[in-house]
Coordinates of C-alpha atoms in Angstrom, one line a residue:
Chain A
M59 CA 0.0 0.0 0.0
M60 CA 1.1 3.5 -0.7
A61 CA 2.3 5.5 2.3
T62 CA -0.1 8.4 2.7
T63 CA 0.6 11.2 5.1
Y64 CA -1.9 13.7 6.3
P65 CA -0.1 16.9 7.3
S66 CA -2.0 19.1 9.7
A67 CA -1.2 22.6 10.8
R68 CA -0.1 23.1 14.4
V69 CA -0.5 26.1 16.6
F70 CA 1.7 26.1 19.7
G71 CA 2.0 22.3 19.3
V72 CA -1.7 21.8 19.1
R73 CA -2.8 19.9 15.9
V74 CA -5.6 22.1 14.6
R75 CA -7.4 19.3 12.9
S76 CA -7.8 17.3 16.1
V77 CA -9.7 20.2 17.6
T78 CA -11.8 21.0 14.6
G79 CA -12.3 17.2 14.1
M80 CA -13.8 16.8 17.5
W81 CA -16.0 19.8 16.9
F82 CA -17.1 18.4 13.5
H83 CA -17.9 15.1 15.2
H84 CA -20.2 16.9 17.7
A85 CA -21.7 19.0 14.9
L86 CA -22.6 15.8 13.0
V87 CA -24.4 14.5 16.1
F88 CA -26.1 17.9 16.5
K89 CA -27.3 17.8 12.9
R90 CA -29.2 14.6 13.8
T91 CA -30.6 15.6 17.2
W92 CA -31.1 19.3 17.0
L93 CA -34.9 19.2 16.8
T94 CA -35.4 17.4 20.1
A95 CA -32.4 19.2 21.6
M96 CA -34.1 22.5 20.9
T97 CA -36.6 21.8 23.7
W98 CA -33.6 22.1 26.0
Y99 CA -31.8 24.8 24.1
F100 CA -34.8 27.0 23.7
I101 CA -38.1 25.9 25.4
E102 CA -36.8 25.4 28.9
P103 CA -35.0 28.7 29.2
F104 CA -37.8 30.4 27.5
V105 CA -40.2 29.1 30.1
I106 CA -37.9 30.1 32.9
L107 CA -37.4 33.5 31.4
V108 CA -41.1 34.3 30.9
A109 CA -42.3 32.7 34.1
I110 CA -39.7 34.5 36.2
G111 CA -39.3 37.7 34.2
V112 CA -43.0 38.3 33.6
G113 CA -44.5 36.3 36.5
V114 CA -42.3 37.3 39.3
G115 CA -41.5 40.6 37.6
T116 CA -45.1 41.8 38.2
L117 CA -44.6 41.2 42.0
V118 CA -41.3 43.1 42.3
N119 CA -40.2 46.6 41.5
D120 CA -37.1 47.5 39.5
V121 CA -33.9 45.9 40.7
E122 CA -30.7 47.9 40.5
G123 CA -32.6 50.4 38.3
V124 CA -33.9 48.0 35.7
P125 CA -37.2 46.1 35.4
Y126 CA -37.0 42.7 36.9
A127 CA -37.4 40.9 33.5
Q128 CA -34.4 42.7 32.2
F129 CA -32.5 41.9 35.5
V130 CA -33.0 38.2 35.2
T131 CA -32.3 37.9 31.4
P132 CA -28.5 37.8 31.6
G133 CA -28.5 35.3 34.4
V134 CA -30.9 33.0 32.5
I135 CA -28.7 33.2 29.4
V136 CA -25.3 32.5 31.0
G137 CA -26.9 30.0 33.4
S138 CA -28.4 28.1 30.4
A139 CA -25.0 28.2 28.7
M140 CA -23.5 26.7 31.9
F141 CA -25.9 23.9 32.0
H142 CA -25.4 23.0 28.4
S143 CA -21.6 23.0 28.5
I144 CA -21.3 21.2 31.8
F145 CA -23.7 18.5 30.5
E146 CA -21.9 18.2 27.2
C147 CA -18.5 17.7 28.9
S148 CA -19.6 15.6 31.8
W149 CA -22.3 13.2 30.6
G150 CA -21.4 13.5 26.9
S151 CA -17.7 13.1 27.5
F152 CA -18.1 10.3 30.0
F153 CA -20.2 8.2 27.6
R154 CA -17.7 8.8 24.8
M155 CA -15.0 7.6 27.2
Q156 CA -17.1 4.5 28.2
K157 CA -18.0 3.6 24.6
G158 CA -14.3 3.7 23.6
V159 CA -14.9 6.7 21.2
Y160 CA -12.0 8.6 22.7
E161 CA -9.8 5.5 22.6
T162 CA -10.5 5.3 18.9
V163 CA -9.9 9.0 18.3
L164 CA -6.6 8.6 20.1
T165 CA -5.5 6.0 17.5
A166 CA -5.6 8.9 15.0
P167 CA -2.8 11.4 15.5
V168 CA -4.7 13.2 18.2
S169 CA -3.6 14.0 21.8
V170 CA -5.8 13.9 24.9
R171 CA -5.3 17.6 25.4
E172 CA -6.7 18.2 21.9
I173 CA -9.7 16.0 22.6
A174 CA -10.4 18.2 25.7
M175 CA -10.0 21.3 23.6
G176 CA -12.4 19.9 20.9
D177 CA -15.0 19.0 23.5
M178 CA -14.7 22.4 25.1
S179 CA -15.0 24.1 21.8
W180 CA -18.3 22.3 21.3
A181 CA -19.4 23.2 24.8
M182 CA -18.8 26.8 23.8
T183 CA -20.8 26.3 20.7
R184 CA -23.7 24.9 22.7
G185 CA -23.5 27.9 25.0
I186 CA -23.7 30.2 22.1
I187 CA -26.6 28.3 20.5
T188 CA -28.7 28.5 23.6
A189 CA -27.7 32.1 24.2
I190 CA -28.9 33.0 20.6
C191 CA -32.2 31.3 21.2
I192 CA -32.9 33.1 24.5
T193 CA -31.5 36.4 23.4
A194 CA -33.9 36.2 20.4
V195 CA -36.9 35.8 22.7
A196 CA -35.7 38.5 25.0
A197 CA -35.1 40.8 22.1
A198 CA -38.6 40.2 20.8
L199 CA -39.9 41.1 24.2
G200 CA -37.8 44.3 24.1
W201 CA -35.6 43.3 27.0
V202 CA -32.3 43.4 25.0
N203 CA -30.9 45.4 22.1
S204 CA -28.4 44.4 19.5
F205 CA -25.4 45.8 21.4
S206 CA -26.2 43.8 24.5
G207 CA -27.0 40.8 22.3
I208 CA -23.4 40.5 21.1
G209 CA -22.1 41.0 24.6
L210 CA -24.5 38.2 25.9
L211 CA -23.2 35.8 23.2
L212 CA -19.6 36.6 24.2
A213 CA -20.4 36.0 27.9
A214 CA -22.2 32.7 27.0
A215 CA -19.2 31.6 24.9
M216 CA -16.8 32.2 27.8
V217 CA -19.1 30.4 30.2
G218 CA -19.3 27.5 27.7
V219 CA -15.5 27.0 27.6
Q220 CA -15.1 27.5 31.4
F221 CA -17.8 25.0 32.4
G222 CA -16.7 22.7 29.6
A223 CA -13.5 22.3 31.6
V224 CA -15.5 21.8 34.8
G225 CA -17.6 19.1 33.1
L226 CA -14.4 17.3 31.8
I227 CA -13.0 17.2 35.3
F228 CA -16.1 15.5 36.5
A229 CA -16.1 13.1 33.6
A230 CA -12.5 12.2 34.2
L231 CA -13.0 11.6 37.9
A232 CA -16.4 9.9 37.9
P233 CA -16.2 6.3 38.8
N234 CA -19.6 5.7 37.3
V235 CA -22.4 7.5 35.6
H236 CA -24.4 8.2 38.8
T237 CA -21.6 10.3 40.2
L238 CA -22.2 12.7 37.3
S239 CA -25.4 14.0 38.8
L240 CA -23.2 15.8 41.2
T241 CA -22.3 18.2 38.4
F242 CA -25.9 19.5 38.6
T243 CA -26.7 19.0 42.3
V244 CA -23.5 20.3 43.7
V245 CA -22.2 22.6 41.0
A246 CA -24.6 23.9 38.4
T247 CA -27.8 24.4 40.3
P248 CA -26.4 26.1 43.4
L249 CA -24.4 28.4 41.1
Y250 CA -27.4 29.2 39.0
F251 CA -29.3 30.5 42.0
F252 CA -26.5 32.1 44.0
S253 CA -24.6 33.8 41.2
G254 CA -26.7 37.0 41.3
A255 CA -28.9 35.8 38.4
F256 CA -32.2 36.2 40.2
F257 CA -31.4 38.7 43.0
P258 CA -28.5 41.1 43.6
I259 CA -25.6 39.6 45.6
S260 CA -25.7 42.6 47.9
I261 CA -28.8 41.3 49.6
L262 CA -27.0 38.2 50.8
P263 CA -25.5 38.1 54.4
D264 CA -22.2 40.0 54.5
W265 CA -20.2 36.9 55.1
V266 CA -21.7 35.1 52.1
E267 CA -21.1 37.9 49.7
P268 CA -17.4 37.3 49.0
I269 CA -18.1 33.6 48.5
A270 CA -20.9 34.5 46.0
W271 CA -18.6 36.8 44.2
A272 CA -15.9 34.2 43.9
A273 CA -18.3 31.6 42.7
P274 CA -17.4 30.7 39.0
L275 CA -20.7 31.8 37.4
T276 CA -21.1 35.1 39.2
P277 CA -18.6 37.1 37.0
A278 CA -20.3 35.9 33.9
V279 CA -23.7 37.1 35.2
H280 CA -22.2 40.4 36.2
L281 CA -20.5 40.8 32.8
A282 CA -23.7 39.9 30.9
R283 CA -25.7 42.3 32.9
G284 CA -23.3 45.0 32.2
F285 CA -24.0 44.5 28.5
I286 CA -27.8 44.5 29.0
T287 CA -27.8 47.7 31.0
A288 CA -25.1 49.2 28.7
D289 CA -23.2 50.2 31.8
L290 CA -19.8 48.6 31.5
G291 CA -17.0 49.5 33.9
L292 CA -13.7 48.2 35.3
S293 CA -15.6 45.6 37.4
H294 CA -16.8 44.0 34.1
L295 CA -13.2 43.8 32.8
F296 CA -12.2 42.1 36.1
S297 CA -15.1 39.7 35.7
A298 CA -13.9 38.8 32.2
L299 CA -10.4 38.3 33.4
Y300 CA -11.6 36.2 36.3
I301 CA -13.4 33.8 33.9
I302 CA -10.4 33.6 31.6
G303 CA -8.1 33.0 34.6
L304 CA -10.3 30.2 36.0
T305 CA -10.5 28.6 32.6
A306 CA -6.8 28.7 32.2
L307 CA -6.5 27.0 35.6
L308 CA -9.2 24.4 35.0
F309 CA -8.3 23.3 31.5
P310 CA -4.8 21.8 32.3
I311 CA -6.4 20.0 35.3
A312 CA -9.1 18.6 33.0
A313 CA -6.5 17.5 30.4
I314 CA -4.3 15.8 33.0
L315 CA -7.1 14.0 34.6
L316 CA -8.5 12.8 31.3
R317 CA -5.1 11.7 30.2
R318 CA -4.7 9.7 33.4
R319 CA -7.9 7.9 32.6
L320 CA -7.3 7.3 28.9
V321 CA -3.6 6.6 28.5
K322 CA -2.2 4.0 30.8
Chain B
M118 CA 9.4 7.0 5.8
K119 CA 9.7 3.6 4.2
S120 CA 12.8 1.6 5.3
D121 CA 14.2 1.0 1.8
G122 CA 14.7 -2.5 0.6
D123 CA 13.6 -3.8 4.0
T124 CA 10.5 -5.9 4.2
T125 CA 10.1 -5.5 7.9
V126 CA 7.3 -3.2 8.8
I127 CA 7.0 -3.6 12.6
R128 CA 10.1 -4.2 14.7
A129 CA 9.8 -4.7 18.4
S130 CA 12.9 -5.2 20.4
N131 CA 12.8 -6.1 24.1
I132 CA 9.7 -4.0 24.8
T133 CA 8.4 -3.9 28.3
K134 CA 5.4 -2.4 30.0
R135 CA 5.0 -2.1 33.7
F136 CA 2.0 -1.0 35.6
G137 CA 3.3 -0.2 39.1
K138 CA 4.7 -3.5 40.3
T139 CA 3.1 -5.7 37.7
T140 CA 4.9 -6.4 34.4
A141 CA 2.2 -6.8 31.7
V142 CA 4.7 -7.2 28.8
D143 CA 8.1 -8.5 29.7
G144 CA 10.9 -7.9 27.2
V145 CA 9.1 -9.0 24.0
S146 CA 10.8 -9.0 20.6
F147 CA 9.3 -9.7 17.2
E148 CA 9.3 -8.6 13.6
V149 CA 6.4 -8.3 11.2
R150 CA 7.0 -8.3 7.4
R151 CA 5.2 -6.3 4.9
G152 CA 2.0 -7.9 3.7
E153 CA 1.9 -10.7 6.2
T154 CA -0.7 -11.3 8.9
Y155 CA 1.0 -11.7 12.2
G156 CA -0.8 -12.9 15.3
L157 CA -0.3 -12.8 19.1
L158 CA -1.9 -15.9 20.5
G159 CA -2.5 -16.3 24.2
P160 CA -5.1 -16.3 26.9
N161 CA -6.6 -13.3 28.6
G162 CA -4.0 -11.5 30.6
A163 CA -1.1 -12.7 28.4
G164 CA -0.1 -9.1 27.5
K165 CA -1.5 -9.1 23.9
T166 CA -3.8 -6.0 24.4
T167 CA -1.0 -4.1 26.1
T168 CA 1.4 -4.9 23.3
M169 CA -1.2 -3.5 20.8
R170 CA -1.9 -0.5 22.9
M171 CA 1.8 0.3 23.0
M172 CA 1.9 0.2 19.3
S173 CA -1.0 2.7 18.9
G174 CA 0.4 5.0 21.6
L175 CA -2.5 4.3 24.1
S176 CA 0.1 2.9 26.4
P177 CA 3.5 4.5 26.7
I178 CA 6.4 1.9 26.5
T179 CA 8.3 1.4 29.8
S180 CA 11.4 0.3 28.0
G181 CA 12.6 -1.2 24.7
K182 CA 12.2 0.0 21.2
L183 CA 9.2 -0.4 18.9
T184 CA 9.1 0.9 15.3
V185 CA 6.4 0.8 12.7
A186 CA 7.5 1.6 9.1
G187 CA 10.7 2.9 10.6
I188 CA 9.0 5.4 12.9
D189 CA 9.8 5.1 16.6
V190 CA 6.6 4.8 18.6
S191 CA 8.1 6.4 21.7
S192 CA 9.7 9.5 20.1
Q193 CA 7.1 10.0 17.3
P194 CA 3.8 8.7 18.6
R195 CA 1.7 10.9 16.3
E196 CA 3.6 10.0 13.1
V197 CA 3.2 6.4 13.9
R198 CA -0.6 6.8 14.1
N199 CA -0.5 8.3 10.6
V200 CA 0.5 4.9 9.2
L201 CA -1.7 2.7 11.5
G202 CA -5.3 1.7 11.3
V203 CA -6.4 0.4 14.8
V204 CA -9.4 -1.5 15.9
T205 CA -9.5 -1.7 19.7
Q206 CA -11.4 -4.4 21.6
Q207 CA -14.3 -2.1 22.1
D208 CA -15.5 -1.1 18.7
G209 CA -15.4 2.5 19.7
L210 CA -18.3 3.4 17.5
D211 CA -20.4 6.5 18.5
T212 CA -24.0 5.4 18.9
D213 CA -25.1 9.0 18.3
L214 CA -23.9 8.8 14.6
T215 CA -24.9 6.6 11.7
A216 CA -22.6 4.0 10.4
R217 CA -21.4 6.2 7.5
D218 CA -21.0 9.3 9.8
N219 CA -18.8 7.3 12.1
L220 CA -16.4 6.7 9.3
I221 CA -16.6 10.3 8.1
A222 CA -16.0 11.8 11.5
Y223 CA -13.0 9.5 12.0
G224 CA -11.6 10.3 8.6
F225 CA -11.9 14.0 9.1
I226 CA -10.2 13.9 12.5
A227 CA -7.5 11.7 11.1
G228 CA -6.7 14.4 8.5
L229 CA -8.9 13.9 5.4
S230 CA -10.8 16.8 4.0
P231 CA -14.6 16.5 4.4
A232 CA -15.0 15.6 0.7
Q233 CA -12.2 13.0 0.9
A234 CA -13.7 11.6 4.0
R235 CA -17.1 11.1 2.4
R236 CA -15.7 9.6 -0.7
R237 CA -13.4 7.3 1.2
A238 CA -16.3 6.3 3.6
D239 CA -18.4 5.2 0.6
A240 CA -15.5 3.2 -0.9
V241 CA -14.6 1.5 2.3
L242 CA -18.3 0.7 3.1
M243 CA -18.5 -0.9 -0.3
F244 CA -15.2 -2.8 0.2
F245 CA -16.6 -4.3 3.4
N246 CA -20.0 -5.0 1.9
L247 CA -21.7 -2.5 4.3
T248 CA -23.1 0.0 1.8
E249 CA -26.7 -0.9 2.6
K250 CA -26.0 -0.2 6.3
S251 CA -24.6 3.3 5.6
R252 CA -27.5 5.1 7.2
D253 CA -28.2 2.7 10.0
E254 CA -28.1 3.5 13.7
I255 CA -25.1 1.7 15.4
D256 CA -27.4 0.2 18.0
S257 CA -29.4 -1.6 15.2
L258 CA -26.3 -3.4 13.9
S259 CA -25.3 -6.9 15.0
G260 CA -22.1 -7.5 16.8
G261 CA -20.4 -8.8 13.7
M262 CA -21.5 -5.8 11.6
K263 CA -20.2 -3.4 14.3
R264 CA -16.9 -5.1 14.2
R265 CA -16.8 -5.0 10.4
L266 CA -17.6 -1.3 10.6
A267 CA -14.9 -0.7 13.1
I268 CA -12.5 -2.5 10.8
A269 CA -13.8 -0.4 7.9
R270 CA -13.1 2.7 9.9
S271 CA -9.5 1.6 10.4
F272 CA -9.2 1.6 6.6
M273 CA -10.3 5.3 6.2
T274 CA -6.7 6.5 6.1
E275 CA -5.3 3.8 3.8
P276 CA -3.0 2.5 6.6
Q277 CA 0.2 0.6 6.0
V278 CA -0.5 -1.6 9.0
V279 CA -3.9 -2.6 10.5
V280 CA -3.8 -3.5 14.2
L281 CA -6.7 -5.7 15.3
D282 CA -7.2 -6.5 19.0
E283 CA -9.2 -9.8 19.2
P284 CA -11.2 -9.1 16.1
T285 CA -13.9 -11.8 16.7
T286 CA -14.1 -12.0 20.5
G287 CA -17.7 -12.0 21.6
L288 CA -19.1 -12.6 18.1
D289 CA -21.5 -15.5 17.2
P290 CA -20.3 -18.1 14.6
Q291 CA -21.8 -16.3 11.6
G292 CA -20.3 -12.9 12.7
R293 CA -17.0 -14.6 13.2
N294 CA -17.1 -16.1 9.7
R295 CA -17.9 -12.8 8.1
V296 CA -15.1 -11.1 9.9
W297 CA -12.7 -13.8 8.8
Q298 CA -13.8 -13.4 5.2
E299 CA -13.1 -9.7 5.4
L300 CA -9.7 -10.3 7.0
E301 CA -9.0 -12.7 4.2
T302 CA -9.9 -10.0 1.6
M303 CA -7.7 -7.5 3.4
K304 CA -4.8 -10.0 3.2
E305 CA -5.4 -10.5 -0.5
A306 CA -5.2 -6.7 -0.9
G307 CA -1.7 -6.9 0.5
V308 CA -2.4 -5.1 3.9
T309 CA -0.1 -5.9 6.8
V310 CA -2.2 -7.1 9.7
F311 CA -1.1 -7.3 13.3
M312 CA -3.7 -9.1 15.3
S313 CA -4.3 -10.7 18.7
T314 CA -6.5 -13.7 19.4
H315 CA -7.2 -16.3 22.0
Y316 CA -8.9 -18.6 19.4
M317 CA -6.5 -21.1 18.0
E318 CA -8.8 -21.7 15.0
E319 CA -8.6 -18.1 14.2
A320 CA -4.8 -18.0 14.6
A321 CA -4.4 -21.1 12.4
A322 CA -6.7 -19.9 9.7
L323 CA -5.6 -16.3 9.4
C324 CA -2.0 -15.9 10.6
D325 CA 1.0 -16.4 8.4
R326 CA 3.1 -16.3 11.5
L327 CA 2.3 -15.9 15.2
A328 CA 3.8 -15.5 18.6
V329 CA 2.6 -17.6 21.5
M330 CA 2.3 -15.3 24.5
H331 CA 2.0 -16.1 28.1
H332 CA 2.5 -14.0 31.3
G333 CA 3.9 -11.1 29.2
K334 CA 6.4 -13.2 27.4
I335 CA 6.7 -14.6 23.9
L336 CA 7.3 -18.3 24.4
D337 CA 7.9 -19.2 20.7
Q338 CA 7.1 -17.8 17.3
G339 CA 6.7 -19.1 13.8
A340 CA 4.3 -20.3 11.2
P341 CA 1.3 -22.2 12.7
D342 CA 2.3 -25.5 11.2
E343 CA 5.9 -25.1 12.1
L344 CA 4.9 -24.4 15.8
V345 CA 2.6 -27.4 15.9
A346 CA 5.3 -29.7 14.5
R347 CA 8.0 -28.3 16.8
R348 CA 6.0 -28.1 20.0
A349 CA 3.2 -30.6 20.0
G350 CA 4.3 -33.2 17.5
P351 CA 2.1 -34.8 14.9
E352 CA -0.5 -36.1 17.4
V353 CA -1.7 -35.8 20.9
A354 CA -3.1 -38.6 23.1
L355 CA -6.5 -38.4 24.7
V356 CA -6.8 -40.7 27.7
R357 CA -10.1 -41.8 29.2
V358 CA -9.8 -43.1 32.6
A359 CA -12.0 -44.1 35.6
N360 CA -12.1 -41.4 38.4
G361 CA -10.7 -43.9 41.0
V362 CA -7.3 -44.2 39.3
R363 CA -7.3 -40.8 37.6
K364 CA -4.7 -39.3 39.9
D365 CA -2.3 -42.3 39.6
V366 CA -2.6 -42.2 35.8
V367 CA -1.8 -38.4 35.7
N368 CA 1.2 -39.0 38.0
W369 CA 2.4 -41.8 35.7
I370 CA 2.1 -39.7 32.6
E371 CA 3.9 -36.7 34.2
N372 CA 6.7 -39.0 35.4
Q373 CA 7.2 -40.0 31.8
G374 CA 8.0 -36.3 31.1
F375 CA 4.8 -35.6 29.1
N376 CA 2.6 -32.6 29.5
C377 CA -0.8 -33.4 30.8
R378 CA -4.0 -31.5 31.1
D379 CA -6.5 -33.1 33.4
A380 CA -9.8 -31.4 32.7
G381 CA -13.2 -32.5 31.6
P382 CA -13.8 -36.2 30.6
V383 CA -10.4 -36.8 29.0
I384 CA -6.7 -36.2 29.9
T385 CA -4.9 -34.5 27.0
V386 CA -1.3 -35.6 26.7
T387 CA 1.4 -33.8 24.6
A388 CA 5.0 -34.7 24.2
S389 CA 7.4 -31.7 24.2
N390 CA 10.0 -33.5 22.0
G391 CA 7.9 -33.2 18.8
Q392 CA 6.9 -36.8 18.9
R393 CA 3.6 -38.6 19.4
P394 CA 3.5 -39.3 23.2
D395 CA 4.2 -43.0 23.8
L396 CA 1.7 -44.2 26.4
S397 CA 2.1 -47.9 25.7
G398 CA 3.0 -48.6 29.3
L399 CA -0.4 -47.5 30.6
Q400 CA -2.8 -50.2 31.6
G401 CA -6.6 -50.1 32.0
V402 CA -7.3 -46.9 30.1
R403 CA -8.7 -46.0 26.7
I404 CA -6.3 -44.1 24.6
S405 CA -7.1 -42.4 21.3
Y406 CA -5.0 -40.0 19.2
R407 CA -5.9 -36.9 17.1
P408 CA -3.8 -34.4 15.1
S409 CA -2.2 -31.7 17.2
N410 CA -3.2 -28.1 16.9
L411 CA -2.1 -24.7 18.3
E412 CA -4.1 -25.3 21.5
D413 CA -1.7 -28.2 22.1
V414 CA 1.3 -26.1 21.4
F415 CA 0.1 -23.7 24.1
L416 CA -0.6 -26.6 26.5
S417 CA 2.8 -28.2 25.9
M418 CA 4.6 -25.0 26.7
T419 CA 2.5 -23.7 29.6
G420 CA 0.6 -26.6 31.1
V421 CA -2.6 -24.5 30.7
T422 CA -5.0 -24.0 27.8
L423 CA -5.9 -20.8 26.0
T424 CA -9.3 -20.7 27.7
D425 CA -8.2 -21.5 31.3
D426 CA -8.8 -18.8 33.7
E427 CA -5.9 -18.0 35.9

């Protein structure tokens, strides 16, 4: 047989095709499942947004100078992005690991780190998709404008990558599939409700406040809200840097743990 | 990339793999020539899978040197995987994708363009007689078809060497026959195949040469016929004996220097000198003879069979 080689560009030692290849794999799956997946991408956050924004919103006055519906919109968007990315990289990645899909991918010239990057890139895409869906609804209701829309997608993308790494850490550590529910019960759900998405952090007891600010979803909610209220300051820049910093810390941990599980 | 004028494609010298204190592969050496089908024959836990995983980079080598097409597995793990097609024991198919999409996704990640991947997937599906399964869900395929699809996937990149870890384990007889047919077709196409198995029929039918593995070591290697002639002789003796004297008979046989496996209704006796075991001194038992096979080779060298649990 002829020797065939398949050169592939590298960026800082990362084989680009490995990352786009994993993304392409996920996109092929999405192409087949998007219609049912939309219930989760779209209908669930839509229900939450309208129920809380309109329902609860009629009971409460303006919060931090904006109507309640507008106050909760950024939190619902980045929160939804978080749920999607953490699900993709915990359950999704765990099953790919169990079914030997990663093992097969690794027999191509792909590294474990690149698999992690590819999965996180898809987690980001899922975050963006759900953000687009919800932002469209919020825009139709007049709660966001086009400037804030772009900002919201950016925040959702950052959250997607960040919680993709969190999900991968869980997938790599989970002894069995049941353990993965912890990603929701211990991580995602508490973060969703105590990240300032539904009420300002300032109303929490003093000693809880710093914890709430340090929680990994809080900066994203803050950043997204800054775009919605078109009131961006230094604190939003810090929020963005905090997300990037956390991701930079979590990613190598995820890659190392995954490698420990896959390459023996 | 090709070692010129040399027909050796895989060269393993003294490769060892340790997991903590256990040594899974213990200083193994072998050479595989271009176009041949080379098998590792041994029971579960012999170190076959670890050897294959070392080749595809899923297990870093502890010591020794392993090259494929002249590429060193330890120093150039990625480059090696450019010339390999690997089928792991788990088929590794994604149940979220159709049969064809599994091939396309793999082809793309391995470096083909999307158009190339689609074209190649169709060609490979046709080659393995799976075209009509293209759009099927993975879960609807039989075990044999999944295995054939996994083998088809390993062909996506036109590999120089195909690595198959126990290609028919867990398949029903029909599935096994179909996989054997495909492997035969591959062989005719001139592909170098490196496979492992614990079925002696499979090793005898498919392998040009094989290595007998046990406890991480290669005990002997050669063509199947050659190994049988050398290790088990032309025939083995089957001894039927009443339970009351069974132990005495076994002792007697072992004292003659023969290998003896006392399991089931018969005692299987092999001579290690390449002769038919001479049991003419045994009284009061029924003795019959049958032609030796690879199972007997293994038995004569290890005292256990390929299917014994240890």
